[in-house]
Coordinates of C-alpha atoms in Angstrom, one line a residue:
X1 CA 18.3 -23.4 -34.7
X2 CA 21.8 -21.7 -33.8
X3 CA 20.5 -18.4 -34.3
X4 CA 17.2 -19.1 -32.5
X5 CA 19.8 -20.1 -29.6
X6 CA 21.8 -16.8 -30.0
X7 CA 18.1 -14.8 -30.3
X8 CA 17.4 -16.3 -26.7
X9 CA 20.5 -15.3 -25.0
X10 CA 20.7 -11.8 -25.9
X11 CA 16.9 -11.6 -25.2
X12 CA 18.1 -13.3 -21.5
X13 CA 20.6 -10.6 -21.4
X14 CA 18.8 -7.5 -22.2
X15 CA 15.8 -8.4 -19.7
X16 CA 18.4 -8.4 -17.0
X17 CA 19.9 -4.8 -18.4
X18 CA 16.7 -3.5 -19.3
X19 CA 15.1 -4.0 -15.9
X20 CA 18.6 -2.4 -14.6
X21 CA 18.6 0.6 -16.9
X22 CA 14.8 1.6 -16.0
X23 CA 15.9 1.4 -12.3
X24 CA 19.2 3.2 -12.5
X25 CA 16.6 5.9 -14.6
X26 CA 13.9 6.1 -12.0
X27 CA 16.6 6.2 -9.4
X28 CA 18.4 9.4 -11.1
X29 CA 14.9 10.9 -11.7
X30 CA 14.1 11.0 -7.7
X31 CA 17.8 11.9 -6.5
X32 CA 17.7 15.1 -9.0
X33 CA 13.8 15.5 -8.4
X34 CA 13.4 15.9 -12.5
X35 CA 10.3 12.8 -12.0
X36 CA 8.8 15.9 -10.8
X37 CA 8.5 17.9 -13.6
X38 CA 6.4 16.4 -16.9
X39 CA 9.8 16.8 -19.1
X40 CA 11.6 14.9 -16.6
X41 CA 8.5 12.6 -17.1
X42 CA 9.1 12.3 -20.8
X43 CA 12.4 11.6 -20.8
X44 CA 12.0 8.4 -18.2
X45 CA 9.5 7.2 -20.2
X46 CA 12.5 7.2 -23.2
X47 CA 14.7 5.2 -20.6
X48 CA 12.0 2.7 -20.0
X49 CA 11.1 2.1 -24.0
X50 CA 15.1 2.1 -24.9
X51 CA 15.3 -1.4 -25.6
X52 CA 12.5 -1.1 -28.4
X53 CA 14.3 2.4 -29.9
X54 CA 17.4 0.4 -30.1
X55 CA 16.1 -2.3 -31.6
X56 CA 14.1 -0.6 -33.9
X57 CA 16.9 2.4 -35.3
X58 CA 19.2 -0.4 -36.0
X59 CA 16.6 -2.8 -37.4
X60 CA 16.0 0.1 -39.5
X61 CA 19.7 1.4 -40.3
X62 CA 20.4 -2.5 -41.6
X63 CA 17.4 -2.1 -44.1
X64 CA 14.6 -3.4 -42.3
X65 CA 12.4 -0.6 -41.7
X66 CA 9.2 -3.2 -41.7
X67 CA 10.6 -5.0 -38.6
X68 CA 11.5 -1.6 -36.9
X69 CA 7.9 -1.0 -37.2
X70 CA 6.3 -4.1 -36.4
X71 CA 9.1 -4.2 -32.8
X72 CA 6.8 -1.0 -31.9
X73 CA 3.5 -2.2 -32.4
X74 CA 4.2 -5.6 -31.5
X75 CA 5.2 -3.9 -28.0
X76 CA 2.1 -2.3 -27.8
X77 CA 0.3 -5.5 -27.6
X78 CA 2.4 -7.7 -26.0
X79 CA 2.5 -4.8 -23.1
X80 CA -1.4 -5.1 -22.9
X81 CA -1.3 -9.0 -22.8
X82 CA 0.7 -8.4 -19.6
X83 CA -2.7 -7.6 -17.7
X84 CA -3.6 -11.3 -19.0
X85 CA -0.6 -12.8 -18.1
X86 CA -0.8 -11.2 -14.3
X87 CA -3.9 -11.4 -14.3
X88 CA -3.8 -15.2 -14.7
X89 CA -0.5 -16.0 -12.7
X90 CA -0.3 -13.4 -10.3
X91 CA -3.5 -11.6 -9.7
X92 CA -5.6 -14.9 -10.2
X93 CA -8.9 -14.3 -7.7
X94 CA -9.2 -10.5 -9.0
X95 CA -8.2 -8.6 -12.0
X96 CA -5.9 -5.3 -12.8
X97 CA -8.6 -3.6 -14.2
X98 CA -10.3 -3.9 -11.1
X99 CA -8.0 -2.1 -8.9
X100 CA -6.7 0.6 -11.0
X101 CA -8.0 4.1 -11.4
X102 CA -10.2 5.5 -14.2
X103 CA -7.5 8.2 -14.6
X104 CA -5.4 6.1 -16.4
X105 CA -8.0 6.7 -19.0
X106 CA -5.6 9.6 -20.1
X107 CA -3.0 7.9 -21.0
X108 CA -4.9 5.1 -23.3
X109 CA -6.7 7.7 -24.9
X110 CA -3.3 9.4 -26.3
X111 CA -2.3 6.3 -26.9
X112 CA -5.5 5.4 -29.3
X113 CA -4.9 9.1 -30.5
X114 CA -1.6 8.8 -31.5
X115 CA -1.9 5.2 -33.5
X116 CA -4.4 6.6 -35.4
X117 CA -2.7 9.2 -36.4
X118 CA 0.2 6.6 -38.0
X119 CA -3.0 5.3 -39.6
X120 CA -4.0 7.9 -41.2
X121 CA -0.5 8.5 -42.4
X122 CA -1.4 5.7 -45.1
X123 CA -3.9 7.9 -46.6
X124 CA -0.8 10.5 -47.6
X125 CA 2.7 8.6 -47.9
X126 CA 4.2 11.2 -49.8
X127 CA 3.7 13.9 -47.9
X128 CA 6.6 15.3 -45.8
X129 CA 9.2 17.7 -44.7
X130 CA 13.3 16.7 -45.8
X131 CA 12.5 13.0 -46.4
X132 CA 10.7 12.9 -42.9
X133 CA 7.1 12.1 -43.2
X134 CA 4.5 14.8 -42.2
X135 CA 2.8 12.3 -39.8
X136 CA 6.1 11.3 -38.0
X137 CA 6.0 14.8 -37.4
X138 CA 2.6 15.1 -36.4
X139 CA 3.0 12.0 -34.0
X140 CA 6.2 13.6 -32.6
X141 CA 3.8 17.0 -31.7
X142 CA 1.3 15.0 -30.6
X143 CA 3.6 13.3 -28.0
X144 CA 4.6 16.1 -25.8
X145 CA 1.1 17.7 -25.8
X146 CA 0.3 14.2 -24.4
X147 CA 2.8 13.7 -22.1
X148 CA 1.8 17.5 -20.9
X149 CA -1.9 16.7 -20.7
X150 CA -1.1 14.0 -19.0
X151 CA 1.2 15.6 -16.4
X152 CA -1.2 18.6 -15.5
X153 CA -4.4 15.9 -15.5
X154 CA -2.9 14.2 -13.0
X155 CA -1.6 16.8 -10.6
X156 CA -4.1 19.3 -11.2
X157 CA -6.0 18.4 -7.8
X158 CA -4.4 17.2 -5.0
X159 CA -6.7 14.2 -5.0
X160 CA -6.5 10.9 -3.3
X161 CA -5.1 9.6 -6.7
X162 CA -2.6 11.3 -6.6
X163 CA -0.7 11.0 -3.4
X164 CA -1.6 7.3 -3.4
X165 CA 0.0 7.1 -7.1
X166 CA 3.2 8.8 -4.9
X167 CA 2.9 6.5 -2.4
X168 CA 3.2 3.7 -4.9
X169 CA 5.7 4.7 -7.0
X170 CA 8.1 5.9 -3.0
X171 CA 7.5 2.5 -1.7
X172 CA 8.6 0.6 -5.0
X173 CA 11.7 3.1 -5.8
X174 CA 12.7 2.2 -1.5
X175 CA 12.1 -1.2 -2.2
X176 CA 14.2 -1.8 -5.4
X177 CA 16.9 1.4 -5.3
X178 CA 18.0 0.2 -2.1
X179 CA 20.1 3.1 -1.2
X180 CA 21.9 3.9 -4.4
X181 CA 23.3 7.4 -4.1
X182 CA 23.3 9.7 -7.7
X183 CA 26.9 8.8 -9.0
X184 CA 26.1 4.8 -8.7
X185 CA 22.6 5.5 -10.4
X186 CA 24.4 7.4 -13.0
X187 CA 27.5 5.0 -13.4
X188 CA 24.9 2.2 -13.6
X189 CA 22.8 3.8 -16.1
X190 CA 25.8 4.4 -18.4
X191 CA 27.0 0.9 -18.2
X192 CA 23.2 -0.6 -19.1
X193 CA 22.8 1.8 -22.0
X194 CA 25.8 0.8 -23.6
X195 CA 24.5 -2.9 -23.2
X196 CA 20.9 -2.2 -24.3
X197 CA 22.6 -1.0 -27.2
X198 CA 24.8 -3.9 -28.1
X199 CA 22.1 -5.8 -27.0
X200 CA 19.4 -4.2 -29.2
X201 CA 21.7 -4.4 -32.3
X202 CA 22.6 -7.8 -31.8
X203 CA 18.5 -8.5 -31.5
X204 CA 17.8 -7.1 -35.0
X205 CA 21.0 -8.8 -37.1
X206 CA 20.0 -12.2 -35.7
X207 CA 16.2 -11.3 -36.1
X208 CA 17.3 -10.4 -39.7
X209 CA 19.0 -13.9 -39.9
X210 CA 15.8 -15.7 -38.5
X211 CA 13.4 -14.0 -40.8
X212 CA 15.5 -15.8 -43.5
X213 CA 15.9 -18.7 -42.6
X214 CA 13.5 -21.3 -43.2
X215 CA 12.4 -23.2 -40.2
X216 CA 10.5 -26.6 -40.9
X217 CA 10.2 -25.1 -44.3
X218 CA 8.5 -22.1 -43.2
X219 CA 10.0 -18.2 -44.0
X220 CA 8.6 -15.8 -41.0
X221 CA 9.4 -13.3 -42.5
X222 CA 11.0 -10.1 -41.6
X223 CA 7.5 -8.1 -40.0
X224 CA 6.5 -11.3 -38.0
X225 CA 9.6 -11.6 -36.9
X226 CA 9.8 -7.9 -35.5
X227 CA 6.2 -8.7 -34.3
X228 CA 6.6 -11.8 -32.1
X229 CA 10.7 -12.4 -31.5
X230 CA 12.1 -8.8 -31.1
X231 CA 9.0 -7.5 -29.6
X232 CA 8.7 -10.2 -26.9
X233 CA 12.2 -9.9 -26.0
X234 CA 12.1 -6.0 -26.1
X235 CA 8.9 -5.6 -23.8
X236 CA 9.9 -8.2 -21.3
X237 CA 11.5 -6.0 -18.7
X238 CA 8.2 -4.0 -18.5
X239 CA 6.6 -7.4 -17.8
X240 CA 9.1 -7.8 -14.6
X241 CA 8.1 -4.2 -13.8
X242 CA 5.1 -4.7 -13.8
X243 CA 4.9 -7.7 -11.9
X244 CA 6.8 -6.4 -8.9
X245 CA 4.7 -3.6 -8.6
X246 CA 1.9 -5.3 -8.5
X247 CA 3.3 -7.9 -6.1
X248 CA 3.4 -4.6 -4.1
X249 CA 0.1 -3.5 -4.7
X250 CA 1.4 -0.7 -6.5
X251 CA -1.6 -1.5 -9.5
X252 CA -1.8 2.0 -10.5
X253 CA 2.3 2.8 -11.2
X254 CA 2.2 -0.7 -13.3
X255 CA -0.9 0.3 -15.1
X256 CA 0.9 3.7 -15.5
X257 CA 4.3 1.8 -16.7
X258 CA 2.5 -0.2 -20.0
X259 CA 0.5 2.8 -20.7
X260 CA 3.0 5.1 -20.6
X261 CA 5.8 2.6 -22.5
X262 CA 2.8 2.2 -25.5
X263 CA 2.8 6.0 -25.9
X264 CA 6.7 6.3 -26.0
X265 CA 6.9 3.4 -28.2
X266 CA 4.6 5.0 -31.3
X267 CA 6.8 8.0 -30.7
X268 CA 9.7 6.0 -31.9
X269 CA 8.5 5.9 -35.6
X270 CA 9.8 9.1 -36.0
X271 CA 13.6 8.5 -34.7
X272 CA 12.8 5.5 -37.9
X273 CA 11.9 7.8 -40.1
X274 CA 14.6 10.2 -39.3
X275 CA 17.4 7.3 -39.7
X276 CA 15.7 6.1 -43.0
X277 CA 17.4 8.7 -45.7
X278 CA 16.2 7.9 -49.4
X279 CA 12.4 7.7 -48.3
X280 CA 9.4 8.1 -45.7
X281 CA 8.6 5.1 -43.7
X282 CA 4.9 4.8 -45.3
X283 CA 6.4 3.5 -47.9
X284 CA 8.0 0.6 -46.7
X285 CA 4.9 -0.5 -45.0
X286 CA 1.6 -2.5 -45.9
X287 CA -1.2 -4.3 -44.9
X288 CA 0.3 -6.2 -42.3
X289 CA 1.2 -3.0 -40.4
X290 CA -1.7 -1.7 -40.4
X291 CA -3.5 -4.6 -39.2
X292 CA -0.9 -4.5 -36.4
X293 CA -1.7 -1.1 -35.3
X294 CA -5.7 -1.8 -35.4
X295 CA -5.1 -4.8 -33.1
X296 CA -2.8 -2.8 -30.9
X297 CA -6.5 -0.3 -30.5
X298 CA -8.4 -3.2 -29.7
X299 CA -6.8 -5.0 -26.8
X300 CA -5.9 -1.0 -25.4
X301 CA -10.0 -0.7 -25.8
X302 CA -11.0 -4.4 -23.8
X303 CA -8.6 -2.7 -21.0
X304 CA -10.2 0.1 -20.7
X305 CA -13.3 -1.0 -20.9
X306 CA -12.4 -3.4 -17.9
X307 CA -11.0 -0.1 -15.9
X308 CA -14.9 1.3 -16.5
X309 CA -16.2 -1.7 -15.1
X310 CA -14.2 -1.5 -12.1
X311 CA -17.1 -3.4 -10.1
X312 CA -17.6 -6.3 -12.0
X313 CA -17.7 -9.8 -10.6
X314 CA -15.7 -11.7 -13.4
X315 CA -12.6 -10.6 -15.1
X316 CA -14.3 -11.1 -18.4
X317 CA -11.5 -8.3 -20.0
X318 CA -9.2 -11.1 -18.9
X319 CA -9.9 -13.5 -21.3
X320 CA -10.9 -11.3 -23.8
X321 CA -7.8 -9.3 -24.1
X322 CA -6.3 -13.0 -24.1
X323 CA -8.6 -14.2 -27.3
X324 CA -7.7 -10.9 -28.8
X325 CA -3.6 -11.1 -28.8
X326 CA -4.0 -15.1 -30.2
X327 CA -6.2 -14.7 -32.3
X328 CA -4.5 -11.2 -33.0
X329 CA -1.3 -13.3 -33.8
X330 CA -2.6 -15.9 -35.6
X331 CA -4.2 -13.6 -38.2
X332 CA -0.9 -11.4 -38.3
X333 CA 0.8 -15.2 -38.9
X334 CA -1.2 -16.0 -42.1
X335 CA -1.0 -12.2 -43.5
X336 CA 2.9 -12.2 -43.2

């Protein structure tokens, strides 16, 4: 129980440093105008998913490879069961599906793209380049062109999607910047990262010590534990993200936010690989992960499908992307 107690207290902590590190980011990225540019894009999207990198190199660099992995897709749902969760306690009378834009499409397709591409990794786990497997590689490729296509589908028309996504994301940055000038944003930012990195290390050695320790006489073991504990606690200052844009009305820049965080997130099996020296990651992985990867597909698909169905009467994605994370973790549960 001692280290479930310690596991809850950094996870406290590094939702309050997380949330502060993606605004300190955000704030840098409009005072030097790089948000404007799809690098700059990419490289806010690392500052929003640095908890889970964190987490998941040093889960890795302590042996544990299988949790590093299971932290990333474990995100990936846990960041679509936050349209449940508003949905339910925040939204309530309507749904987030219902008042986002079908160009969001973009992003979950890459998203789908780029987990099937760890997939089919399975297929060929010994093929790579200097102990770095060829689908890490792939994956890594993959990411920019995404984050490019991305970019340019967005601005390629000066449409009313576009200047109301501005709009959205100016009013939130106002509303939670609060005046910080560039050397506070970047002082900030320093401080948090160092913290999200003590943090994050401190997240995988005492998810190491959960996964075992017997609780009730019950081993979790070390890929449910990266699935449920380190994942939940990584992925939690999206949720506050999220929420306060949406309190805004600001549906599109959070449906943007968990979008773009799952695509970053897949990308961070090859900083794993890279840290993993005698072997590629394939390796080290099983049934379990793949599992997790297919479920991580499925809830992305009942969103999108909801996004389509923009019209609808009853949030039936809702539930469904509900039923599909429990159940989802209940089959994940009995496979560990």
């Amino acid at each position: 129980m001692l280290y479930i107690l310690i596991f809850a207290v950094l996870a406290g902590f590094i939702i309050m440093v997380g949330k502060k590190l993606s605004l300190y980011g955000d704030a840098i990225g409009d005072l030097t105008g790089i948000e404007k540019s799809w690098i700059g894009i990419v490289m806010l999207a690392a500052v929003t998913s640095l908890p889970e990198m964190v987490t998941s190199i040093s889960a890795t660099v302590m042996g544990n490879p299988e949790m590093a992995v299971s932290n990333i897709f474990g995100s990936n749902l846990f960041n679509i069961f936050v349209v449940f969760i508003v949905d339910i306690f925040v939204l309530r009378s309507t749904s987030l599906s219902s008042n986002v834009s079908s160009k969001n499409f973009m992003a979950g397709f890459w998203s789908i793209i780029l987990t099937l591409i760890f997939l089919l990794g399975f297929m060929f786990p010994r093929e790579g380049i200097m102990n770095i497997s060829l689908f890490s590689l792939i994956i890594l490729g993959v990411y920019f062109i995404a984050m490019k296509s991305i970019y340019v589908y967005e601005h390629q028309q000066n449409d009313e999607f576009s200047e109301k996504l501005e709009e959205e994301i100016k009013e939130f940055h106002e509303i939670e910047e609060g005046g910080i000038t560039l050397s506070q944003a970047k002082k900030g930012f320093a401080i948090n990262a160092f913290f999200v990195i003590v943090l994050g290390t401190g997240l995988s050695f005492v998810g190491d010590r959960i996964a075992c320790t017997p609780f009730f006489g019950i081993e979790l073991g070390k890929s449910f534990v990266g699935l449920i504990l380190i994942a939940l606690a990584t992925s939690l200052p999206e949720l506050t993200v999220s929420i306060e844009a949406i309190k805004l009305k600001s549906y599109d820049m959070a449906a943007g936010n968990l979008l773009g965080s799952n695509i970053f997130n897949i990308t961070i099996l090859f900083i794993v690989d890279l840290f993993l020296k005698d072997h590629y990651i394939y390796r080290s992985l099983g049934g379990f992960h793949k599992m997790t990867a297919i479920f991580s597909i499925l809830i992305l698909l009942v969103f999108m499908m909801g996004i389509m169905f923009e019209k609808k009467k009853k949030r039936y994605d809702t539930y469904v992307i509900g039923l599909v994370y429990f159940v989802s973790m209940y089959i994940l549960y009995i496979k560990r």
